[in-house]
Structures are given as C-alpha cells and as structure tokens.
Amino acid sequence: MRHVIEPTDLSINELDELIALAEDIRLNPVKYADCCKGKILAALFYEASTRTRLSFESAMLSLGGSVIGFASADASSAVKGESVADTVRTVSNYADICAIRHPKEGSALVASQYSGIPVINAGDGGHEHPTQTLTDLLTIHTIKRTLSGLTIGFCGDLKFGRTVHSLVKALSLYPNNRFLLVSPNELRAPDYIRATLANRGCEYQEGELLDTHIRHMDVLYMTRVQRERFFNEEDYLRLKDSYILNMAKLVNAKSDLSILHPLPRVNEISMEVDGDPRAQYFNQVRFGKLIRMALILKLLEIVEWRGGRC
Amino acid sequence: MLSIDSIKKGVVIDHIKVGGAMQIYQHLNLDKLDCSVAIIKNAKSGKLGKKDIIKIEDRIDMDLDALGYIDPDITVNIIEDGAITSKLKLSLPDKLINIITCKNPRCITSIEREIVHVFKLWDSREKIYRCAYCEQEYK
C-alpha cells in the first residue's frame, strides 16, 4: 500500500507514469469511466477548499467510484477532540482511499501512519500540497513537452506558499532546471527550500522585482501576496504592485511563456491577462482533475506501476 | 591531584565537552540511582585540553541516541571486573525519537495526542535536525 504525502514520495519514473496516464485519460476518458466502480474515496477536508475537494470528488466520480467525507472540521468529530489518527483509522473501514486536508503541518503523515487505506495529502497547512504539484507538473509537461532544462520563475509569497515549496522540490529532481525566485525580502523562500536547491546542485537566483527576471522565464508561477503577511503597511504599499502581473509586464516576456497560478487569484494577475495565450491557469484546473484520476488509479492498484522506484 | 577511585563494574562516560556533564547527569536521571556516581569536571585531556567525565558504579540502560545528540564526541566505556570490556564511540543519530519536541505551533505535534516526536538529521556538520512532520528546523 502506498501513500502520497509529499511529491518526493514519487520517483521521477512514477511521476512520468502518472503524467502519461493522465494524458491517456484526457485522450480516452471513456476507457476509464468504470475503472473505480464499487470503490469509495473519503474526502477528509478539515478546512475550506473549492478546487482541491471538488477536483478529487469529480475525479473519483469520473472513474465510476463514489465519494464520502466532510468539508470542514465542524462537520467531523474533530470538534469533539478526535485525533487525526483515530479519524483515519475509522475511515479506513468505510472507504478504499482517502484524501486529507488539514490546517496542521504533518497531519497527512500522521494519517498515513495509522491508515489501512492509501492516503493522499490534499494540503497540510503551509507545508505540502503534492497533488497541486502533480497538477503543475502535468500542466508544464503538456504545454512544454518536457520537465527539464526549463527556467521557472516563482513570484509572490514564496515563504508561506506551500504550492511553491512542493513544486520547487519536484522540479529540482529533473536535470538542468533553473529557478528564479521573485518575492519581497520578507516573503523569501524558506531556508530548507534554498538548501534543497543547493544540495541538488540546482542553479537559482533570488530577486525582488518581476520586471528584472520575467524575460528569462519559460514558466511563470504566480502566487498571491497577502497584505497580512507584511510586517508593516509601508513595505506592503512599496512592493504590492511589483507582484501584479499585467500586460505591461508581459511585454518583455517570451512569446511561449506559460503562466501558472494555483488559484484562487485575488488581484495578482490582472483579468486582462486571461485572454493572452500564455495564461494557462484555468487549463491547470482541468489538468488537476486528470492527474488526480491517474493518482487514484495507481494508488488503488487498478493501473499498476510499471517502472521501479529511483 | 583529585583522586577518584576506579570502578569495578559500571559505566564511564568519557570525553564530555567541558560543562556538559550536568546536562547528561540530568538527562540520564542519574540522581535517581542508589549507586556511586562521580562527576569530574575540567579533567585534563590530551585530546580536548579539558573534559568532563561521569563514572557510574553500576550497569545502566542508556539511550545512546540521546547521548549522541547531546554530545557526539562522547565515549562510553563499559567496565567489568575493573577493566574496559567495550568502548562505544557515539555519533549524531540519523533519527531522534522522543528526545526533543517540535516548537512549531502550526505542526500537527502541537495538537495530536501521544504523538511520537521524530526529528531527522538534516546537516551533520551543522548539527541541524528537522521535524519529520513539518520539516521545521529545531533550534
């Protein structure tokens, strides 16, 4: 039995297999429509989510399976003080696979230690969000046809943005990728992320201004800069417009740049960008469902892993 | 010259960094033992210049991982019939289990009952450990 708690739980071979399977599902959805008939996904969502929860549910339903679960901690026995360990032990008796989102970091790892069924981390606080990473990898791979030799820019809140942390770690496994980390100084990527890049010999550069770096990027991964993350209003006002992507900033960008965003967006990408062919963030949502379908099929061993682990 | 009797049977914890003996004394709960325990501070050492030593006149169970975490340069000598029968060189353990606890308030260890606190060695040169759950560095 396998769990996916962080992106590095999957080898490069396995990531490639998932991406290939997701692409086959995209091209031949009917072939997979009944693959999970009789199987149940438990969606244990201790905090609000639009895309991730609905994406998991839609993925399972599109595979012919069923879904049970809760959409907030208030709707579970967590309000009575039940531990994650006890909840997941209980749910193991009702479902075949579970996806868990919980505000505490490391909660999915705890769930996996007590679960009798495969656990997928659907976001554990500010820590990891592997299925968003898989979504991002599938999006990049589908558009660029490669996950290597790319210059990937990350812009916005790189300190608290778990999607950034997970994606940086995953892309650092592929050769010759270069990372441009653009954020206000207060929201720089945490030391362990920079240490991971350094340990894996990846080239990376940090900066405060998107204008300076955008021309080099093959992929631009935008995230939200939130006012409450700043220590003072003055810094927020000074920096906030540096992190809003608009058509003026895209003037210097490559014509085949891919703009990604984990969503929800607030104002960090102007709506005028939505019509630009480089905007891929709504396609990304579709890829999110496809890769979750692929992951469910693999973890339920309905489609077997072909290659060995790295 | 201070003279401390050599022991017939027991444990000598040697090469402790100067000033570290009391931390080890407390960690191993040596105050609870009925046997003789000697703490020698600032003993002369060819290797370290000065060192601390603890002599315990009894065989006790020790968490060597915890000792290795406190001071990886320590040597533990097991004494039988007045002679050293084994000499254990410690090192930084790869994993710490219930030795230190995570201080990150956003970590699941802050709310989950009876959770096992696990830290993994991240950088042996800098002696950096990270929580196995949230990956926060222990400081």
Tab-separated table of C-alpha atoms in Angstrom:
chain	number	residue	atom	x	y	z
A	1	MET	CA	0.000	0.000	0.000
A	2	ARG	CA	1.333	3.394	-0.992
A	3	HIS	CA	0.626	6.890	0.318
A	4	VAL	CA	1.450	10.230	-1.287
A	5	ILE	CA	2.315	12.720	1.427
A	6	GLU	CA	4.871	14.824	-0.387
A	7	PRO	CA	5.927	14.991	-4.029
A	8	THR	CA	9.207	13.221	-3.323
A	9	ASP	CA	7.257	10.115	-2.288
A	10	LEU	CA	7.113	9.538	-6.033
A	11	SER	CA	10.191	8.778	-8.080
A	12	ILE	CA	10.789	10.510	-11.380
A	13	ASN	CA	9.719	7.290	-13.139
A	14	GLU	CA	6.479	7.269	-11.188
A	15	LEU	CA	5.850	10.960	-11.887
A	16	ASP	CA	6.382	10.251	-15.564
A	17	GLU	CA	3.989	7.284	-15.389
A	18	LEU	CA	1.322	9.411	-13.725
A	19	ILE	CA	1.716	12.129	-16.307
A	20	ALA	CA	1.488	9.582	-19.141
A	21	LEU	CA	-1.619	8.019	-17.567
A	22	ALA	CA	-3.258	11.431	-17.077
A	23	GLU	CA	-2.605	12.246	-20.719
A	24	ASP	CA	-4.172	8.947	-21.772
A	25	ILE	CA	-7.215	9.676	-19.595
A	26	ARG	CA	-7.505	13.088	-21.279
A	27	LEU	CA	-7.461	11.488	-24.723
A	28	ASN	CA	-9.578	8.411	-23.875
A	29	PRO	CA	-11.887	9.271	-20.954
A	30	VAL	CA	-14.442	6.577	-21.798
A	31	LYS	CA	-11.817	3.855	-21.333
A	32	TYR	CA	-11.534	4.813	-17.648
A	33	ALA	CA	-15.176	5.656	-16.898
A	34	ASP	CA	-15.917	2.500	-14.861
A	35	CYS	CA	-12.455	1.677	-13.530
A	36	CYS	CA	-13.357	2.544	-9.931
A	37	LYS	CA	-16.850	1.074	-9.867
A	38	GLY	CA	-17.554	-0.087	-6.303
A	39	LYS	CA	-14.641	1.922	-4.868
A	40	ILE	CA	-15.099	4.761	-2.365
A	41	LEU	CA	-12.982	7.865	-1.866
A	42	ALA	CA	-13.132	9.524	1.570
A	43	ALA	CA	-12.548	13.267	1.274
A	44	LEU	CA	-11.499	14.411	4.758
A	45	PHE	CA	-11.399	18.174	4.491
A	46	TYR	CA	-10.797	19.882	7.828
A	47	GLU	CA	-10.662	23.283	6.155
A	48	ALA	CA	-12.328	25.041	3.262
A	49	SER	CA	-11.360	24.244	-0.285
A	50	THR	CA	-13.039	24.752	-3.641
A	51	ARG	CA	-10.776	23.306	-6.288
A	52	THR	CA	-8.977	20.536	-4.434
A	53	ARG	CA	-12.026	18.939	-2.839
A	54	LEU	CA	-14.248	19.227	-5.894
A	55	SER	CA	-11.413	18.044	-8.088
A	56	PHE	CA	-10.918	14.894	-6.002
A	57	GLU	CA	-14.654	14.258	-5.951
A	58	SER	CA	-15.034	14.877	-9.666
A	59	ALA	CA	-12.033	12.647	-10.369
A	60	MET	CA	-13.488	9.718	-8.422
A	61	LEU	CA	-16.959	10.151	-9.919
A	62	SER	CA	-15.486	10.263	-13.424
A	63	LEU	CA	-13.810	6.931	-12.704
A	64	GLY	CA	-17.161	5.402	-11.740
A	65	GLY	CA	-16.482	5.439	-7.982
A	66	SER	CA	-18.277	7.073	-5.058
A	67	VAL	CA	-17.314	9.753	-2.539
A	68	ILE	CA	-17.944	10.208	1.185
A	69	GLY	CA	-16.430	12.724	3.600
A	70	PHE	CA	-16.747	16.118	5.225
A	71	ALA	CA	-15.938	19.603	4.035
A	72	SER	CA	-14.968	21.288	7.310
A	73	ALA	CA	-13.674	20.329	10.740
A	74	ASP	CA	-17.028	21.457	12.196
A	75	ALA	CA	-18.719	18.637	10.326
A	76	SER	CA	-16.431	15.956	11.812
A	77	SER	CA	-15.656	14.543	15.241
A	78	ALA	CA	-12.616	16.820	15.330
A	79	VAL	CA	-14.864	19.299	17.164
A	80	LYS	CA	-15.208	16.677	19.920
A	81	GLY	CA	-11.449	16.412	20.108
A	82	GLU	CA	-10.930	13.293	17.993
A	83	SER	CA	-7.362	12.896	16.812
A	84	VAL	CA	-6.348	12.582	13.171
A	85	ALA	CA	-5.075	9.070	13.964
A	86	ASP	CA	-8.460	7.899	15.304
A	87	THR	CA	-10.413	9.551	12.492
A	88	VAL	CA	-8.359	7.911	9.771
A	89	ARG	CA	-8.489	4.510	11.494
A	90	THR	CA	-12.273	4.822	11.482
A	91	VAL	CA	-12.500	5.987	7.893
A	92	SER	CA	-10.294	3.085	6.770
A	93	ASN	CA	-13.297	0.872	7.459
A	94	TYR	CA	-15.600	2.856	5.198
A	95	ALA	CA	-13.500	3.736	2.160
A	96	ASP	CA	-10.847	2.372	-0.189
A	97	ILE	CA	-8.717	5.518	-0.418
A	98	CYS	CA	-8.698	8.889	1.321
A	99	ALA	CA	-7.641	12.443	0.614
A	100	ILE	CA	-6.977	14.596	3.651
A	101	ARG	CA	-6.670	18.360	4.006
A	102	HIS	CA	-5.843	19.652	7.484
A	103	PRO	CA	-4.514	23.008	8.705
A	104	LYS	CA	-1.672	21.457	10.726
A	105	GLU	CA	1.650	20.686	9.068
A	106	GLY	CA	2.475	16.993	9.038
A	107	SER	CA	-1.146	15.894	9.576
A	108	ALA	CA	-1.200	13.789	6.413
A	109	LEU	CA	1.944	11.960	7.522
A	110	VAL	CA	0.245	11.126	10.821
A	111	ALA	CA	-2.830	9.925	8.909
A	112	SER	CA	-0.678	7.647	6.760
A	113	GLN	CA	0.906	6.081	9.851
A	114	TYR	CA	-2.486	4.898	11.118
A	115	SER	CA	-4.444	4.340	7.929
A	116	GLY	CA	-5.413	0.982	6.493
A	117	ILE	CA	-6.015	2.551	3.083
A	118	PRO	CA	-3.867	4.755	0.800
A	119	VAL	CA	-3.682	8.371	1.981
A	120	ILE	CA	-3.268	11.338	-0.339
A	121	ASN	CA	-2.162	14.617	1.199
A	122	ALA	CA	-4.572	17.242	-0.114
A	123	GLY	CA	-2.722	20.022	1.725
A	124	ASP	CA	-1.305	20.060	5.268
A	125	GLY	CA	-1.221	23.673	6.393
A	126	GLY	CA	1.613	25.641	4.886
A	127	HIS	CA	3.697	22.528	4.358
A	128	GLU	CA	2.951	20.345	1.324
A	129	HIS	CA	0.309	20.004	-1.365
A	130	PRO	CA	1.559	17.193	-3.635
A	131	THR	CA	-1.478	16.881	-5.899
A	132	GLN	CA	-1.185	20.578	-6.744
A	133	THR	CA	2.419	19.811	-7.644
A	134	LEU	CA	1.330	16.906	-9.823
A	135	THR	CA	-1.193	19.250	-11.430
A	136	ASP	CA	1.533	21.808	-12.086
A	137	LEU	CA	3.904	19.179	-13.482
A	138	LEU	CA	1.226	17.804	-15.815
A	139	THR	CA	0.376	21.333	-16.964
A	140	ILE	CA	4.002	22.191	-17.677
A	141	HIS	CA	4.668	18.833	-19.333
A	142	THR	CA	1.584	19.011	-21.536
A	143	ILE	CA	2.481	22.510	-22.740
A	144	LYS	CA	6.291	22.302	-22.886
A	145	ARG	CA	6.567	18.542	-23.598
A	146	THR	CA	9.407	18.386	-21.071
A	147	LEU	CA	10.132	18.959	-17.393
A	148	SER	CA	13.875	19.501	-17.854
A	149	GLY	CA	16.063	22.364	-18.998
A	150	LEU	CA	13.460	24.999	-18.146
A	151	THR	CA	13.794	28.382	-16.456
A	152	ILE	CA	10.969	28.549	-13.972
A	153	GLY	CA	10.058	31.768	-12.209
A	154	PHE	CA	8.175	31.782	-8.922
A	155	CYS	CA	6.661	35.091	-7.943
A	156	GLY	CA	4.856	36.389	-4.863
A	157	ASP	CA	4.670	34.795	-1.438
A	158	LEU	CA	7.406	32.187	-1.513
A	159	LYS	CA	7.602	31.877	2.265
A	160	PHE	CA	4.151	30.591	3.116
A	161	GLY	CA	3.178	29.311	-0.327
A	162	ARG	CA	3.193	25.531	0.051
A	163	THR	CA	2.433	25.009	-3.638
A	164	VAL	CA	5.697	26.755	-4.404
A	165	HIS	CA	7.665	24.640	-1.934
A	166	SER	CA	6.335	21.378	-3.338
A	167	LEU	CA	6.809	22.360	-6.980
A	168	VAL	CA	10.346	23.623	-6.444
A	169	LYS	CA	11.258	20.333	-4.755
A	170	ALA	CA	9.729	18.266	-7.565
A	171	LEU	CA	11.255	20.258	-10.417
A	172	SER	CA	14.631	20.153	-8.706
A	173	LEU	CA	14.639	16.380	-9.364
A	174	TYR	CA	14.723	16.992	-13.123
A	175	PRO	CA	18.015	17.957	-14.776
A	176	ASN	CA	19.090	21.422	-15.865
A	177	ASN	CA	16.195	23.412	-14.486
A	178	ARG	CA	16.939	26.949	-13.356
A	179	PHE	CA	14.906	28.714	-10.690
A	180	LEU	CA	14.176	32.431	-10.389
A	181	LEU	CA	12.642	33.214	-7.011
A	182	VAL	CA	10.972	36.638	-7.050
A	183	SER	CA	9.495	37.861	-3.786
A	184	PRO	CA	9.675	40.666	-1.250
A	185	ASN	CA	12.513	40.063	1.175
A	186	GLU	CA	10.012	39.362	3.955
A	187	LEU	CA	8.473	36.536	1.938
A	188	ARG	CA	11.597	34.795	0.618
A	189	ALA	CA	11.544	31.037	0.193
A	190	PRO	CA	12.345	29.299	3.495
A	191	ASP	CA	15.906	28.171	4.132
A	192	TYR	CA	15.133	24.491	3.676
A	193	ILE	CA	13.859	25.099	0.159
A	194	ARG	CA	17.003	27.022	-0.759
A	195	ALA	CA	19.044	24.287	0.920
A	196	THR	CA	17.247	21.647	-1.161
A	197	LEU	CA	18.132	23.502	-4.365
A	198	ALA	CA	21.731	23.932	-3.253
A	199	ASN	CA	22.050	20.277	-2.196
A	200	ARG	CA	20.730	19.105	-5.569
A	201	GLY	CA	23.093	21.405	-7.434
A	202	CYS	CA	20.304	23.478	-9.000
A	203	GLU	CA	21.024	26.970	-10.240
A	204	TYR	CA	18.802	29.553	-8.584
A	205	GLN	CA	18.601	33.284	-8.207
A	206	GLU	CA	16.558	35.432	-5.852
A	207	GLY	CA	15.227	38.900	-6.549
A	208	GLU	CA	12.617	41.436	-5.554
A	209	LEU	CA	11.430	42.681	-8.944
A	210	LEU	CA	9.488	40.657	-11.505
A	211	ASP	CA	10.360	43.108	-14.316
A	212	THR	CA	14.037	42.233	-13.962
A	213	HIS	CA	13.574	38.497	-14.357
A	214	ILE	CA	10.482	37.864	-16.485
A	215	ARG	CA	12.310	37.966	-19.822
A	216	HIS	CA	14.288	34.812	-18.936
A	217	MET	CA	11.356	32.657	-17.879
A	218	ASP	CA	9.829	29.678	-19.708
A	219	VAL	CA	7.268	29.233	-16.938
A	220	LEU	CA	5.992	31.858	-14.506
A	221	TYR	CA	4.289	30.534	-11.392
A	222	MET	CA	2.353	33.338	-9.730
A	223	THR	CA	1.134	33.286	-6.126
A	224	ARG	CA	-0.825	35.685	-4.013
A	225	VAL	CA	0.906	38.338	-1.888
A	226	GLN	CA	-1.309	38.941	1.083
A	227	ARG	CA	-1.329	42.200	2.992
A	228	GLU	CA	-1.422	40.392	6.356
A	229	ARG	CA	1.903	38.687	5.621
A	230	PHE	CA	3.762	42.002	5.738
A	231	PHE	CA	5.251	43.366	8.915
A	232	ASN	CA	4.324	46.948	8.042
A	233	GLU	CA	1.982	48.773	5.710
A	234	GLU	CA	4.799	50.799	4.205
A	235	ASP	CA	6.542	47.711	2.824
A	236	TYR	CA	3.269	46.336	1.500
A	237	LEU	CA	2.476	49.564	-0.349
A	238	ARG	CA	6.026	49.756	-1.699
A	239	LEU	CA	6.026	46.226	-3.059
A	240	LYS	CA	2.453	45.222	-3.848
A	241	ASP	CA	2.425	46.438	-7.458
A	242	SER	CA	5.649	44.573	-8.216
A	243	TYR	CA	3.717	41.367	-7.829
A	244	ILE	CA	0.714	42.099	-10.006
A	245	LEU	CA	1.070	40.582	-13.442
A	246	ASN	CA	-0.451	42.682	-16.203
A	247	MET	CA	0.014	43.075	-19.953
A	248	ALA	CA	2.604	45.818	-19.434
A	249	LYS	CA	4.861	43.413	-17.519
A	250	LEU	CA	4.383	40.734	-20.166
A	251	VAL	CA	5.826	42.973	-22.890
A	252	ASN	CA	9.314	41.714	-22.087
A	253	ALA	CA	8.311	38.079	-21.565
A	254	LYS	CA	8.914	35.240	-24.026
A	255	SER	CA	6.136	34.550	-26.528
A	256	ASP	CA	5.918	30.929	-25.340
A	257	LEU	CA	5.907	31.717	-21.620
A	258	SER	CA	3.390	29.657	-19.621
A	259	ILE	CA	1.708	31.492	-16.758
A	260	LEU	CA	0.513	29.244	-13.959
A	261	HIS	CA	-1.285	30.026	-10.698
A	262	PRO	CA	-2.601	27.563	-8.111
A	263	LEU	CA	-5.748	29.741	-7.650
A	264	PRO	CA	-7.691	31.291	-6.052
A	265	ARG	CA	-6.500	34.521	-7.570
A	266	VAL	CA	-7.317	37.855	-5.969
A	267	ASN	CA	-5.591	40.653	-7.857
A	268	GLU	CA	-2.116	39.318	-8.548
A	269	ILE	CA	-2.962	38.579	-12.186
A	270	SER	CA	-4.959	41.273	-13.946
A	271	MET	CA	-8.010	39.954	-15.755
A	272	GLU	CA	-6.635	41.499	-18.947
A	273	VAL	CA	-4.051	38.683	-18.950
A	274	ASP	CA	-6.746	35.970	-19.021
A	275	GLY	CA	-7.202	36.269	-22.789
A	276	ASP	CA	-3.471	36.040	-23.531
A	277	PRO	CA	-2.462	32.620	-24.940
A	278	ARG	CA	0.302	32.475	-22.337
A	279	ALA	CA	-2.271	32.338	-19.498
A	280	GLN	CA	-2.624	28.656	-18.543
A	281	TYR	CA	-4.110	28.880	-15.048
A	282	PHE	CA	-7.613	27.796	-15.971
A	283	ASN	CA	-6.308	24.912	-18.093
A	284	GLN	CA	-4.320	23.990	-14.994
A	285	VAL	CA	-7.606	23.314	-13.160
A	286	ARG	CA	-8.586	20.741	-15.788
A	287	PHE	CA	-5.199	19.063	-15.518
A	288	GLY	CA	-5.721	18.905	-11.737
A	289	LYS	CA	-8.684	16.599	-12.138
A	290	LEU	CA	-6.900	14.394	-14.693
A	291	ILE	CA	-3.807	13.872	-12.568
A	292	ARG	CA	-5.926	13.058	-9.509
A	293	MET	CA	-7.752	10.439	-11.577
A	294	ALA	CA	-4.378	8.969	-12.527
A	295	LEU	CA	-3.177	9.005	-8.914
A	296	ILE	CA	-6.319	7.287	-7.627
A	297	LEU	CA	-5.952	4.569	-10.270
A	298	LYS	CA	-2.317	3.975	-9.336
A	299	LEU	CA	-2.791	4.001	-5.553
A	300	LEU	CA	-5.759	1.653	-5.792
A	301	GLU	CA	-3.532	-0.557	-7.964
A	302	ILE	CA	-6.162	-0.588	-10.703
A	303	VAL	CA	-3.400	0.545	-13.019
A	304	GLU	CA	-0.088	-0.936	-11.873
A	305	TRP	CA	3.200	0.926	-11.599
A	306	ARG	CA	5.399	-0.207	-14.453
A	307	GLY	CA	8.868	1.059	-13.638
A	308	GLY	CA	10.927	0.585	-10.497
A	309	ARG	CA	11.454	3.333	-7.969
A	310	CYS	CA	14.506	5.536	-8.356
B	1	MET	CA	45.577	15.938	42.192
B	2	LEU	CA	41.973	14.883	42.725
B	3	SER	CA	41.692	11.136	43.169
B	4	ILE	CA	38.526	9.260	42.245
B	5	ASP	CA	38.504	5.510	42.780
B	6	SER	CA	38.389	3.423	39.630
B	7	ILE	CA	35.240	1.339	39.402
B	8	LYS	CA	34.979	-2.440	39.278
B	9	LYS	CA	31.743	-2.676	37.323
B	10	GLY	CA	29.793	0.054	35.641
B	11	VAL	CA	29.994	2.786	33.032
B	12	VAL	CA	32.433	5.607	32.409
B	13	ILE	CA	31.177	8.358	30.160
B	14	ASP	CA	34.341	9.999	28.903
B	15	HIS	CA	35.366	12.890	26.632
B	16	ILE	CA	32.367	15.016	27.573
B	17	LYS	CA	32.802	18.619	26.492
B	18	VAL	CA	33.671	20.820	29.476
B	19	GLY	CA	30.471	21.926	31.193
B	20	GLY	CA	28.370	19.157	29.614
B	21	ALA	CA	28.405	16.669	32.479
B	22	MET	CA	25.450	18.116	34.366
B	23	GLN	CA	23.201	18.063	31.280
B	24	ILE	CA	23.976	14.384	30.814
B	25	TYR	CA	23.555	13.740	34.546
B	26	GLN	CA	20.084	15.239	34.378
B	27	HIS	CA	19.141	13.622	31.071
B	28	LEU	CA	20.057	10.138	32.311
B	29	ASN	CA	18.288	10.777	35.633
B	30	LEU	CA	21.452	9.767	37.476
B	31	ASP	CA	20.140	11.457	40.620
B	32	LYS	CA	17.646	8.568	40.907
B	33	LEU	CA	20.398	5.926	41.175
B	34	ASP	CA	21.431	4.396	44.510
B	35	CYS	CA	24.950	3.539	43.346
B	36	SER	CA	28.007	5.797	43.444
B	37	VAL	CA	28.140	8.407	40.714
B	38	ALA	CA	31.155	10.673	40.277
B	39	ILE	CA	31.167	13.797	38.166
B	40	ILE	CA	34.618	15.013	37.302
B	41	LYS	CA	34.748	18.469	35.801
B	42	ASN	CA	37.670	20.047	33.991
B	43	ALA	CA	39.748	16.867	33.985
B	44	LYS	CA	42.987	17.045	31.979
B	45	SER	CA	42.665	15.622	28.470
B	46	GLY	CA	45.367	15.099	25.883
B	47	LYS	CA	42.809	15.406	23.091
B	48	LEU	CA	40.486	18.137	24.380
B	49	GLY	CA	42.726	20.014	26.825
B	50	LYS	CA	39.980	19.703	29.407
B	51	LYS	CA	36.984	17.424	29.595
B	52	ASP	CA	34.237	16.220	31.892
B	53	ILE	CA	33.839	12.594	32.937
B	54	ILE	CA	30.991	10.720	34.646
B	55	LYS	CA	31.647	7.453	36.453
B	56	ILE	CA	28.677	5.281	37.389
B	57	GLU	CA	29.277	2.247	39.588
B	58	ASP	CA	26.509	0.160	38.057
B	59	ARG	CA	25.395	-1.006	34.633
B	60	ILE	CA	22.506	1.153	33.482
B	61	ASP	CA	20.445	1.275	30.312
B	62	MET	CA	21.248	4.406	28.370
B	63	ASP	CA	19.639	5.993	25.344
B	64	LEU	CA	22.787	6.255	23.240
B	65	ASP	CA	20.917	8.261	20.570
B	66	ALA	CA	20.103	10.895	23.151
B	67	LEU	CA	23.699	10.931	24.388
B	68	GLY	CA	24.966	11.152	20.825
B	69	TYR	CA	22.643	14.090	20.195
B	70	ILE	CA	23.820	15.912	23.324
B	71	ASP	CA	27.494	15.343	22.543
B	72	PRO	CA	28.543	13.098	19.613
B	73	ASP	CA	32.201	13.115	20.728
B	74	ILE	CA	31.477	11.250	23.948
B	75	THR	CA	32.974	7.804	24.569
B	76	VAL	CA	31.069	5.306	26.684
B	77	ASN	CA	33.275	2.689	28.393
B	78	ILE	CA	31.683	-0.416	29.847
B	79	ILE	CA	33.628	-1.716	32.840
B	80	GLU	CA	33.619	-5.319	34.064
B	81	ASP	CA	35.998	-6.658	36.761
B	82	GLY	CA	37.848	-3.342	36.796
B	83	ALA	CA	38.660	-3.436	33.066
B	84	ILE	CA	37.124	-1.847	29.978
B	85	THR	CA	35.220	-4.563	28.140
B	86	SER	CA	33.772	-2.347	25.431
B	87	LYS	CA	34.271	1.186	24.223
B	88	LEU	CA	31.372	2.818	22.395
B	89	LYS	CA	32.119	5.811	20.144
B	90	LEU	CA	28.985	7.871	19.727
B	91	SER	CA	27.867	9.889	16.733
B	92	LEU	CA	24.935	12.107	15.794
B	93	PRO	CA	21.987	9.741	15.321
B	94	ASP	CA	20.125	9.821	11.990
B	95	LYS	CA	16.828	9.981	13.805
B	96	LEU	CA	15.762	11.338	17.217
B	97	ILE	CA	12.692	9.727	18.721
B	98	ASN	CA	11.042	11.466	21.665
B	99	ILE	CA	14.262	13.258	22.602
B	100	ILE	CA	13.334	16.778	21.506
B	101	THR	CA	9.927	18.234	20.665
B	102	CYS	CA	8.813	20.450	17.794
B	103	LYS	CA	8.231	24.078	18.696
B	104	ASN	CA	6.301	24.971	15.534
B	105	PRO	CA	2.757	25.898	16.655
B	106	ARG	CA	1.476	25.007	13.186
B	107	CYS	CA	2.853	21.449	13.435
B	108	ILE	CA	0.482	18.516	13.986
B	109	THR	CA	2.611	17.553	17.013
B	110	SER	CA	1.162	20.610	18.782
B	111	ILE	CA	-2.334	19.050	18.924
B	112	GLU	CA	-2.192	15.314	18.237
B	113	ARG	CA	-2.364	13.272	21.443
B	114	GLU	CA	0.542	10.987	22.405
B	115	ILE	CA	2.295	11.583	19.121
B	116	VAL	CA	5.854	10.282	18.771
B	117	HIS	CA	8.180	13.236	18.221
B	118	VAL	CA	10.562	12.382	15.407
B	119	PHE	CA	13.418	14.511	14.087
B	120	LYS	CA	15.675	13.633	11.179
B	121	LEU	CA	19.302	14.654	10.804
B	122	TRP	CA	19.476	17.247	8.018
B	123	ASP	CA	23.049	18.515	8.293
B	124	SER	CA	25.533	16.598	10.426
B	125	ARG	CA	28.255	19.260	10.172
B	126	GLU	CA	25.957	21.984	11.499
B	127	LYS	CA	24.068	19.540	13.763
B	128	ILE	CA	20.718	20.518	12.232
B	129	TYR	CA	17.671	18.373	12.844
B	130	ARG	CA	14.265	18.882	11.234
B	131	CYS	CA	10.878	17.716	12.472
B	132	ALA	CA	9.751	14.678	10.468
B	133	TYR	CA	6.220	16.092	10.293
B	134	CYS	CA	6.575	19.799	9.459
B	135	GLU	CA	10.288	19.908	8.482
B	136	GLN	CA	10.929	22.897	10.730
B	137	GLU	CA	14.492	23.133	11.980
B	138	TYR	CA	14.963	22.507	15.701
B	139	LYS	CA	16.608	25.472	17.384
